Amino acid sequence: MLLIKRFCGGFQRINAITKGSKPGERLSVQGWIQNIRRLKKNIFFDLNDGSTMRKFQVVIPKNSDTKDIGVGSNISATGCVQTAPNGQLELHAEHVEVIADGNITEGYPFSPKQQHSPEYVREHLHLRSRVDYIAAQLRLRHRAMKAIHDYMDKLDFIQINTPVLTTNDCEGAGEVFRVQPDSADLLKEMTRPSIPIEQSYFDNKVFLSVSGQFHLEAMTYGLGNTYTLNPAFRAENCKSPIHLSEFYMYEAEIAFITNISSLTEFIEKMIKAITSRIIESSLDDLKFCQEKALGSAFDIPWLESPWITLSYDEACDIILANKEKFKTELKPAEGFSKEQELYMVEYCQAPVFVVEWPANQKPFYMKAVRSNPERVHALDLLMPGVGELCGGSLRENDEERLRALPHLPQGLEWYLELRKYGGTPTGGFGMGFERYLQLITGVKNIRDVIPFPRYPHSCKL
Ligand SMILES: NC(=O)C[C@H](N)C(=O)O
């Protein structure tokens, strides 16, 4: 504790104070003033330091010199913790110092007393961490990441920092961002005889990663179970409220797995566990985000009940039997539309795993069902409100079967070689981390659950 205090320069964070301080304790805090009330005997500051959505009241005698202090001012205060008449802890300050003026009137876009729309708040990305529900979202995001890391660590998964720059496009779709130096001089300087000039830095075409899966597979062949929680990129001209050009993907690769039901069980257990952990650690922020998003907080209905698994054919039957309910038609080569995904969840009244997909709808690396090679051991997890949350599969670990594929992508000799030196059965999944945050908070636009959203026509800051 001493060490922590010294790191923070002797100041305590409000979250720690409201959770652990006792009346009578002397301490110092720093933060931003959110509101000032000047009453007969005392002046009351509502102090916020970003560590919690709870405001901490600082009380100073009326005769103190506070003419330089206004809403938005940065202050430090030292004093004694006491219990306020409402039962909450407050600081009776003997010493208050102004660290910086707030100046929040001169062109400041947010009025402390006004509610601003998410679209408006998003226009001021660099200032929006000062808006209460964005701060709550970002704290929740941190807790959710921590919950994932703690969960995986407990299960002895090894975290792998998969590369952001890659030469493969994993999913095989043409949706990648190319990367090359901006400097024409540098490219020229590095030119080699047989390499196109724009590739002369790496001697290869290089992309921003769309998925860390192949790198995880390589590591899993030596380390056993691995995972990553890294940025992934998709160059799609898609303005939907559930897509980003840069997002975080939580991917795991499990060794010695031979059954798709083991994978669905793993995912269901994991999502329930990390969600419960977030509820334990961040209930205030979670409820606040839910209220802001949907008007009222909600319980998460899928935490206790079992989830459903449907084969692709069973899922199609449900859609076809209800086809008058959809604007979109079921297209055999394209999987389900968003409204069909959401309908399936509503129909089953539970999250739904769709398994046993037609091979022609899925990437080449998925393991063929041996009794029916037209099908692959793949899964999509459909959740209420967001539709697809996870995609996963067992991986084809038979080198010969991979080599025989008519559309095997070029340049993946290394991927085949993994199988050549021992075709370990593996399987795994990817979960869009921001989509998960949308799922538990109800936040409609994915741009509000990531600090700096990147999407078509927008890469600010
Ligand atoms: N790791 C995974 O299975 C995720 C999958 N490659 C995807 O991008 O959806």
XYZ file of C-alpha atoms and ligand atoms in Angstrom:
470
model
C 0.000 0.000 0.000
C 2.835 2.357 0.921
C 4.445 1.675 -2.408
C 1.211 2.370 -4.289
C 0.761 5.636 -2.460
C 4.277 6.716 -3.321
C 3.659 5.960 -7.004
C 0.622 8.248 -6.931
C 2.592 10.962 -5.145
C 0.751 10.337 -1.889
C -2.662 10.974 -3.421
C -5.418 8.405 -3.262
C -7.847 7.573 -6.019
C -11.508 8.198 -5.223
C -12.506 4.625 -6.082
C -10.108 3.328 -3.425
C -11.293 5.922 -0.900
C -14.992 5.143 -1.331
C -14.276 1.420 -1.030
C -11.664 1.272 1.675
C -11.220 4.459 3.703
C -12.431 4.836 7.267
C -13.762 7.968 8.978
C -10.875 9.719 10.698
C -8.303 8.804 8.049
C -6.172 11.662 6.738
C -5.549 11.697 3.022
C -5.048 13.752 -0.107
C -6.975 13.579 -3.387
C -6.649 15.208 -6.789
C -9.318 15.641 -9.387
C -11.683 17.836 -11.355
C -14.475 19.808 -9.794
C -17.804 18.852 -11.286
C -20.090 20.951 -9.176
C -19.813 23.609 -6.458
C -22.372 24.438 -3.790
C -21.795 27.365 -1.497
C -23.947 27.022 1.627
C -24.064 29.027 4.849
C -21.085 27.546 6.666
C -19.305 25.473 4.077
C -18.468 25.144 0.432
C -18.983 21.733 -1.152
C -17.073 20.513 -4.178
C -18.090 17.386 -6.091
C -14.755 15.945 -7.061
C -14.180 13.393 -9.794
C -10.867 11.790 -10.684
C -11.962 9.296 -13.356
C -11.473 6.231 -11.152
C -15.187 5.792 -10.459
C -18.515 7.254 -11.502
C -19.089 8.182 -7.867
C -18.356 11.757 -6.988
C -16.476 12.487 -3.822
C -17.536 15.444 -1.765
C -14.857 17.796 -0.496
C -15.977 20.220 2.192
C -14.160 23.447 3.004
C -15.085 26.276 5.356
C -16.985 29.175 3.763
C -14.265 31.689 4.628
C -11.626 29.895 2.522
C -10.319 31.730 -0.487
C -11.993 29.990 -3.446
C -12.312 32.794 -5.963
C -9.945 31.008 -8.394
C -11.897 27.770 -8.176
C -14.707 26.966 -10.581
C -16.369 23.983 -12.193
C -13.696 22.167 -14.182
C -10.808 23.376 -11.989
C -8.117 20.811 -11.209
C -7.495 20.766 -7.487
C -5.746 18.794 -4.819
C -7.196 18.611 -1.340
C -5.835 17.258 1.925
C -7.867 16.580 5.018
C -9.753 14.122 7.104
C -12.357 11.625 5.910
C -15.732 11.859 7.644
C -19.161 10.389 7.169
C -21.631 12.812 5.572
C -25.272 12.968 6.749
C -26.238 10.851 3.721
C -23.933 8.074 4.961
C -21.272 8.555 2.292
C -17.667 9.420 2.953
C -16.527 12.990 2.369
C -13.285 14.866 2.864
C -13.105 17.761 5.277
C -10.244 19.591 3.670
C -7.751 21.740 5.516
C -5.755 22.472 2.457
C -6.920 22.954 -1.128
C -4.610 23.821 -3.976
C -5.561 24.780 -7.511
C -3.478 22.755 -9.955
C -5.005 24.221 -13.126
C -7.973 26.321 -14.131
C -10.830 24.493 -15.797
C -11.585 27.179 -18.375
C -14.523 25.093 -19.405
C -16.585 28.019 -20.601
C -14.384 29.193 -23.452
C -15.534 27.021 -26.338
C -15.763 23.895 -24.189
C -18.218 21.634 -26.031
C -19.865 19.917 -23.079
C -22.081 21.668 -20.610
C -21.955 19.913 -17.220
C -25.720 20.204 -16.740
C -26.747 19.157 -20.242
C -27.157 15.730 -21.840
C -25.443 15.520 -25.200
C -26.187 12.961 -27.898
C -23.558 10.248 -28.552
C -23.093 11.647 -32.080
C -22.295 15.083 -30.710
C -20.001 13.704 -28.012
C -18.181 11.637 -30.639
C -17.288 14.751 -32.568
C -14.969 15.699 -29.709
C -13.011 12.479 -29.326
C -10.124 14.088 -27.465
C -12.425 15.573 -24.825
C -14.992 12.845 -24.452
C -13.330 10.907 -21.624
C -14.668 13.775 -19.492
C -18.245 12.741 -20.270
C -19.544 10.499 -17.493
C -20.895 7.603 -19.548
C -17.853 7.464 -21.833
C -15.593 7.330 -18.772
C -17.786 4.541 -17.385
C -17.525 2.668 -20.695
C -13.764 2.941 -20.737
C -13.408 1.720 -17.159
C -15.708 -1.162 -18.007
C -13.620 -1.934 -21.078
C -10.531 -2.143 -18.900
C -12.275 -4.440 -16.414
C -13.566 -6.656 -19.207
C -10.066 -7.048 -20.643
C -8.752 -7.852 -17.207
C -11.520 -10.407 -16.657
C -10.511 -12.154 -19.884
C -6.804 -12.154 -19.025
C -7.475 -13.430 -15.493
C -9.793 -16.157 -16.764
C -7.353 -17.387 -19.383
C -4.427 -17.188 -16.983
C -6.269 -19.357 -14.472
C -6.707 -21.962 -17.210
C -2.984 -21.772 -18.079
C -3.517 -20.325 -21.544
C -0.411 -18.505 -22.774
C -1.020 -15.000 -24.100
C 0.645 -14.448 -27.458
C 1.246 -11.005 -28.923
C 0.254 -11.845 -32.465
C 1.704 -9.459 -35.039
C -0.203 -6.487 -36.362
C 1.779 -6.596 -39.618
C 1.297 -9.837 -41.519
C 1.676 -11.329 -44.957
C -1.472 -13.461 -44.755
C -5.104 -12.460 -44.844
C -6.393 -15.381 -42.713
C -10.049 -15.197 -43.696
C -9.164 -15.072 -47.379
C -11.532 -12.203 -48.144
C -10.215 -9.121 -49.944
C -10.747 -6.847 -46.984
C -7.222 -5.983 -45.839
C -5.306 -2.736 -45.416
C -1.960 -2.643 -47.217
C 1.077 -1.331 -45.317
C 4.128 0.240 -46.890
C 6.455 3.113 -46.014
C 5.152 6.547 -46.818
C 8.576 7.690 -47.954
C 9.187 7.245 -51.683
C 12.896 7.905 -51.014
C 13.080 5.079 -48.523
C 11.334 2.662 -50.904
C 13.772 3.652 -53.620
C 16.749 3.268 -51.346
C 15.646 -0.261 -50.399
C 14.807 -1.448 -53.913
C 15.898 -4.932 -54.929
C 16.041 -6.195 -58.491
C 13.176 -8.690 -58.435
C 10.860 -6.947 -55.968
C 8.175 -4.405 -56.913
C 9.231 -1.043 -55.520
C 6.225 -0.630 -53.216
C 7.148 -3.948 -51.556
C 10.814 -3.151 -51.146
C 10.682 -2.579 -47.378
C 9.602 -6.122 -46.423
C 10.258 -7.800 -49.818
C 6.604 -8.732 -49.667
C 3.059 -7.402 -49.678
C 2.229 -6.649 -46.058
C -1.181 -6.081 -44.470
C -2.694 -5.103 -41.160
C -3.814 -8.314 -39.521
C -7.435 -9.411 -39.905
C -6.970 -12.181 -37.362
C -4.198 -13.627 -35.205
C -5.470 -17.156 -35.693
C -2.668 -18.577 -37.856
C -0.007 -17.178 -35.548
C -1.814 -18.632 -32.561
C -1.984 -21.989 -34.320
C 1.779 -21.920 -34.857
C 2.367 -21.143 -31.180
C -0.181 -23.703 -30.002
C 1.749 -26.455 -31.753
C 4.515 -25.896 -29.221
C 2.861 -24.262 -26.229
C -0.557 -25.887 -26.060
C -3.459 -23.528 -25.370
C -2.847 -19.897 -26.384
C -4.815 -16.697 -26.786
C -4.495 -13.110 -27.899
C -6.436 -9.883 -27.415
C -5.026 -7.704 -30.149
C -6.181 -5.170 -32.705
C -7.579 -6.549 -35.953
C -8.405 -4.560 -39.068
C -11.018 -4.808 -41.810
C -11.063 -2.560 -44.857
C -14.803 -2.668 -45.419
C -16.925 0.206 -46.629
C -19.398 -0.493 -43.875
C -20.965 2.228 -41.781
C -22.984 -0.114 -39.604
C -23.154 0.527 -35.847
C -21.533 -2.847 -35.158
C -18.453 -2.599 -37.410
C -15.131 -0.823 -37.016
C -12.095 -0.656 -39.298
C -9.888 -1.262 -36.241
C -11.242 -3.406 -33.450
C -9.932 -5.735 -30.777
C -10.311 -9.439 -31.227
C -10.063 -11.967 -28.442
C -8.937 -15.211 -30.008
C -8.047 -18.517 -28.403
C -6.554 -21.662 -29.847
C -7.042 -24.907 -27.959
C -4.784 -27.923 -28.411
C -5.916 -31.531 -28.692
C -9.551 -30.621 -29.242
C -11.453 -32.995 -31.501
C -15.055 -32.095 -30.934
C -16.926 -28.916 -31.838
C -19.136 -29.343 -28.770
C -16.039 -29.011 -26.540
C -15.461 -25.648 -28.209
C -19.053 -24.444 -27.761
C -18.915 -25.551 -24.116
C -15.669 -23.669 -23.589
C -17.060 -20.473 -25.134
C -20.330 -20.584 -23.207
C -18.593 -21.179 -19.885
C -15.999 -18.494 -20.580
C -18.497 -15.784 -21.593
C -20.669 -16.520 -18.567
C -17.628 -16.431 -16.261
C -16.110 -13.189 -17.540
C -19.527 -11.504 -17.537
C -20.104 -12.555 -13.933
C -16.665 -11.231 -13.047
C -17.457 -7.869 -14.668
C -20.737 -7.688 -12.757
C -18.798 -8.322 -9.535
C -16.087 -5.784 -10.252
C -17.965 -3.003 -12.076
C -21.662 -3.133 -11.331
C -21.956 0.668 -10.955
C -20.368 1.395 -14.303
C -22.218 -1.430 -16.036
C -25.643 -0.290 -14.821
C -24.834 3.305 -15.637
C -23.838 2.416 -19.198
C -26.973 0.313 -19.620
C -29.162 3.150 -18.360
C -27.519 5.621 -20.701
C -27.847 3.248 -23.641
C -31.354 1.917 -23.202
C -33.048 4.155 -20.641
C -32.908 1.582 -17.851
C -30.503 -0.990 -16.459
C -31.203 -4.618 -17.320
C -30.311 -8.032 -15.978
C -28.414 -10.265 -18.329
C -30.842 -13.109 -19.026
C -28.381 -15.608 -20.511
C -26.051 -15.896 -17.538
C -27.774 -18.795 -15.815
C -29.729 -20.609 -18.524
C -28.199 -23.145 -20.930
C -27.459 -21.997 -24.487
C -28.746 -23.745 -27.605
C -26.818 -25.489 -30.392
C -28.405 -25.841 -33.825
C -26.952 -27.383 -36.942
C -26.824 -25.059 -39.948
C -29.654 -27.117 -41.505
C -31.838 -26.785 -38.418
C -31.211 -23.040 -38.369
C -32.172 -22.798 -42.060
C -35.397 -24.710 -41.365
C -36.350 -22.161 -38.704
C -35.658 -19.263 -41.052
C -37.514 -20.867 -43.960
C -40.533 -21.705 -41.807
C -40.750 -18.030 -40.847
C -39.624 -16.424 -44.072
C -42.511 -13.962 -44.208
C -40.982 -12.234 -41.154
C -37.809 -11.141 -42.984
C -36.896 -8.395 -45.390
C -33.881 -10.453 -46.478
C -34.000 -13.800 -48.235
C -31.987 -16.825 -47.128
C -29.094 -17.006 -49.562
C -27.470 -20.455 -49.561
C -23.952 -19.157 -50.264
C -23.985 -16.295 -47.780
C -24.980 -17.403 -44.321
C -27.581 -15.534 -42.326
C -28.455 -11.860 -42.475
C -28.392 -9.793 -39.290
C -32.200 -9.872 -38.933
C -32.177 -13.651 -39.385
C -29.457 -14.027 -36.752
C -31.415 -11.910 -34.294
C -34.609 -13.814 -35.058
C -32.900 -17.138 -34.323
C -31.912 -15.886 -30.857
C -35.420 -14.640 -30.218
C -36.941 -17.874 -31.483
C -34.738 -19.978 -29.199
C -34.995 -17.504 -26.294
C -31.290 -18.099 -25.679
C -27.900 -17.523 -27.284
C -27.485 -19.912 -30.212
C -24.464 -21.755 -31.583
C -24.906 -22.637 -35.247
C -22.596 -25.538 -36.170
C -21.813 -27.811 -39.130
C -21.615 -25.177 -41.817
C -21.403 -25.768 -45.573
C -17.713 -25.785 -46.491
C -18.270 -23.305 -49.334
C -19.395 -20.597 -46.893
C -16.336 -20.824 -44.674
C -12.564 -20.291 -44.970
C -10.291 -23.077 -46.185
C -8.718 -23.929 -42.828
C -11.802 -25.425 -41.216
C -11.870 -29.156 -40.617
C -14.086 -31.157 -42.926
C -16.694 -33.387 -41.291
C -15.245 -36.788 -42.189
C -18.653 -38.385 -42.839
C -19.744 -35.437 -45.005
C -16.854 -33.409 -46.491
C -19.297 -30.790 -47.815
C -19.620 -29.656 -44.213
C -17.048 -28.186 -41.839
C -16.741 -28.155 -38.063
C -17.445 -24.451 -37.699
C -19.481 -22.429 -35.269
C -21.098 -19.017 -35.167
C -22.345 -17.786 -31.822
C -25.432 -15.581 -32.101
C -26.333 -13.325 -29.189
C -29.317 -11.092 -28.444
C -29.068 -7.554 -29.788
C -25.736 -7.986 -31.585
C -26.124 -11.151 -33.665
C -22.815 -12.889 -34.354
C -20.400 -12.496 -31.457
C -17.942 -15.345 -32.046
C -16.813 -17.382 -35.005
C -14.728 -20.478 -34.558
C -13.861 -23.903 -35.846
C -11.819 -27.025 -35.536
C -8.803 -26.579 -37.823
C -7.968 -28.985 -40.599
C -4.826 -30.687 -39.274
C -4.331 -33.148 -42.120
C -1.636 -31.761 -44.411
C -2.756 -33.823 -47.422
C -6.369 -32.681 -47.173
C -5.207 -29.052 -47.032
C -2.906 -29.523 -50.027
C -5.751 -31.069 -51.995
C -8.031 -28.043 -51.530
C -8.823 -26.367 -54.864
C -8.610 -22.843 -53.393
C -5.659 -23.132 -51.023
C -4.231 -19.587 -50.665
C -0.666 -18.950 -51.853
C 2.238 -18.378 -49.496
C 1.094 -20.616 -46.680
C 3.770 -23.289 -46.924
C 4.629 -22.574 -43.274
C 1.020 -23.245 -42.272
C 1.123 -26.632 -43.986
C 4.476 -27.374 -42.441
C 2.920 -27.086 -38.983
C 0.896 -30.173 -39.937
C 3.822 -31.904 -41.612
C 5.743 -32.062 -38.332
C 2.851 -33.410 -36.288
C -0.745 -32.557 -37.122
C -1.958 -31.656 -33.652
C -5.747 -31.302 -33.576
C -6.567 -27.728 -32.593
C -9.589 -25.501 -32.657
C -10.399 -22.000 -31.609
C -12.559 -18.970 -31.867
C -12.474 -15.222 -32.275
C -14.705 -12.826 -30.369
C -15.087 -9.184 -31.303
C -14.244 -7.503 -28.020
C -16.206 -4.312 -28.730
C -19.234 -6.300 -29.794
C -19.082 -8.104 -26.482
C -19.086 -4.722 -24.706
C -22.131 -3.717 -26.749
C -23.807 -6.962 -25.739
C -23.466 -6.405 -21.996
C -24.112 -2.639 -21.999
C -26.722 -2.311 -24.743
C -24.683 0.525 -26.310
C -26.049 0.904 -29.827
C -23.023 2.266 -31.609
C -19.744 0.347 -31.459
C -17.906 3.677 -31.842
C -18.818 4.454 -28.232
C -17.164 1.418 -26.642
C -13.642 2.044 -27.973
C -11.546 5.104 -27.050
C -10.604 6.138 -30.574
C -12.950 4.618 -33.159
C -11.771 4.169 -36.749
C -14.372 3.712 -39.455
C -14.875 4.681 -43.094
C -14.213 8.399 -43.611
C -13.030 8.807 -40.043
C -9.610 8.287 -38.489
C -9.390 11.264 -36.166
C -6.451 11.973 -33.894
N -9.501 -17.113 -34.316
C -10.607 -17.343 -34.975
O -11.117 -18.446 -35.070
C -11.265 -16.167 -35.579
C -11.453 -16.265 -37.033
N -10.197 -16.396 -37.746
C -12.134 -14.968 -37.466
O -11.461 -14.043 -37.927
O -13.331 -14.855 -37.293
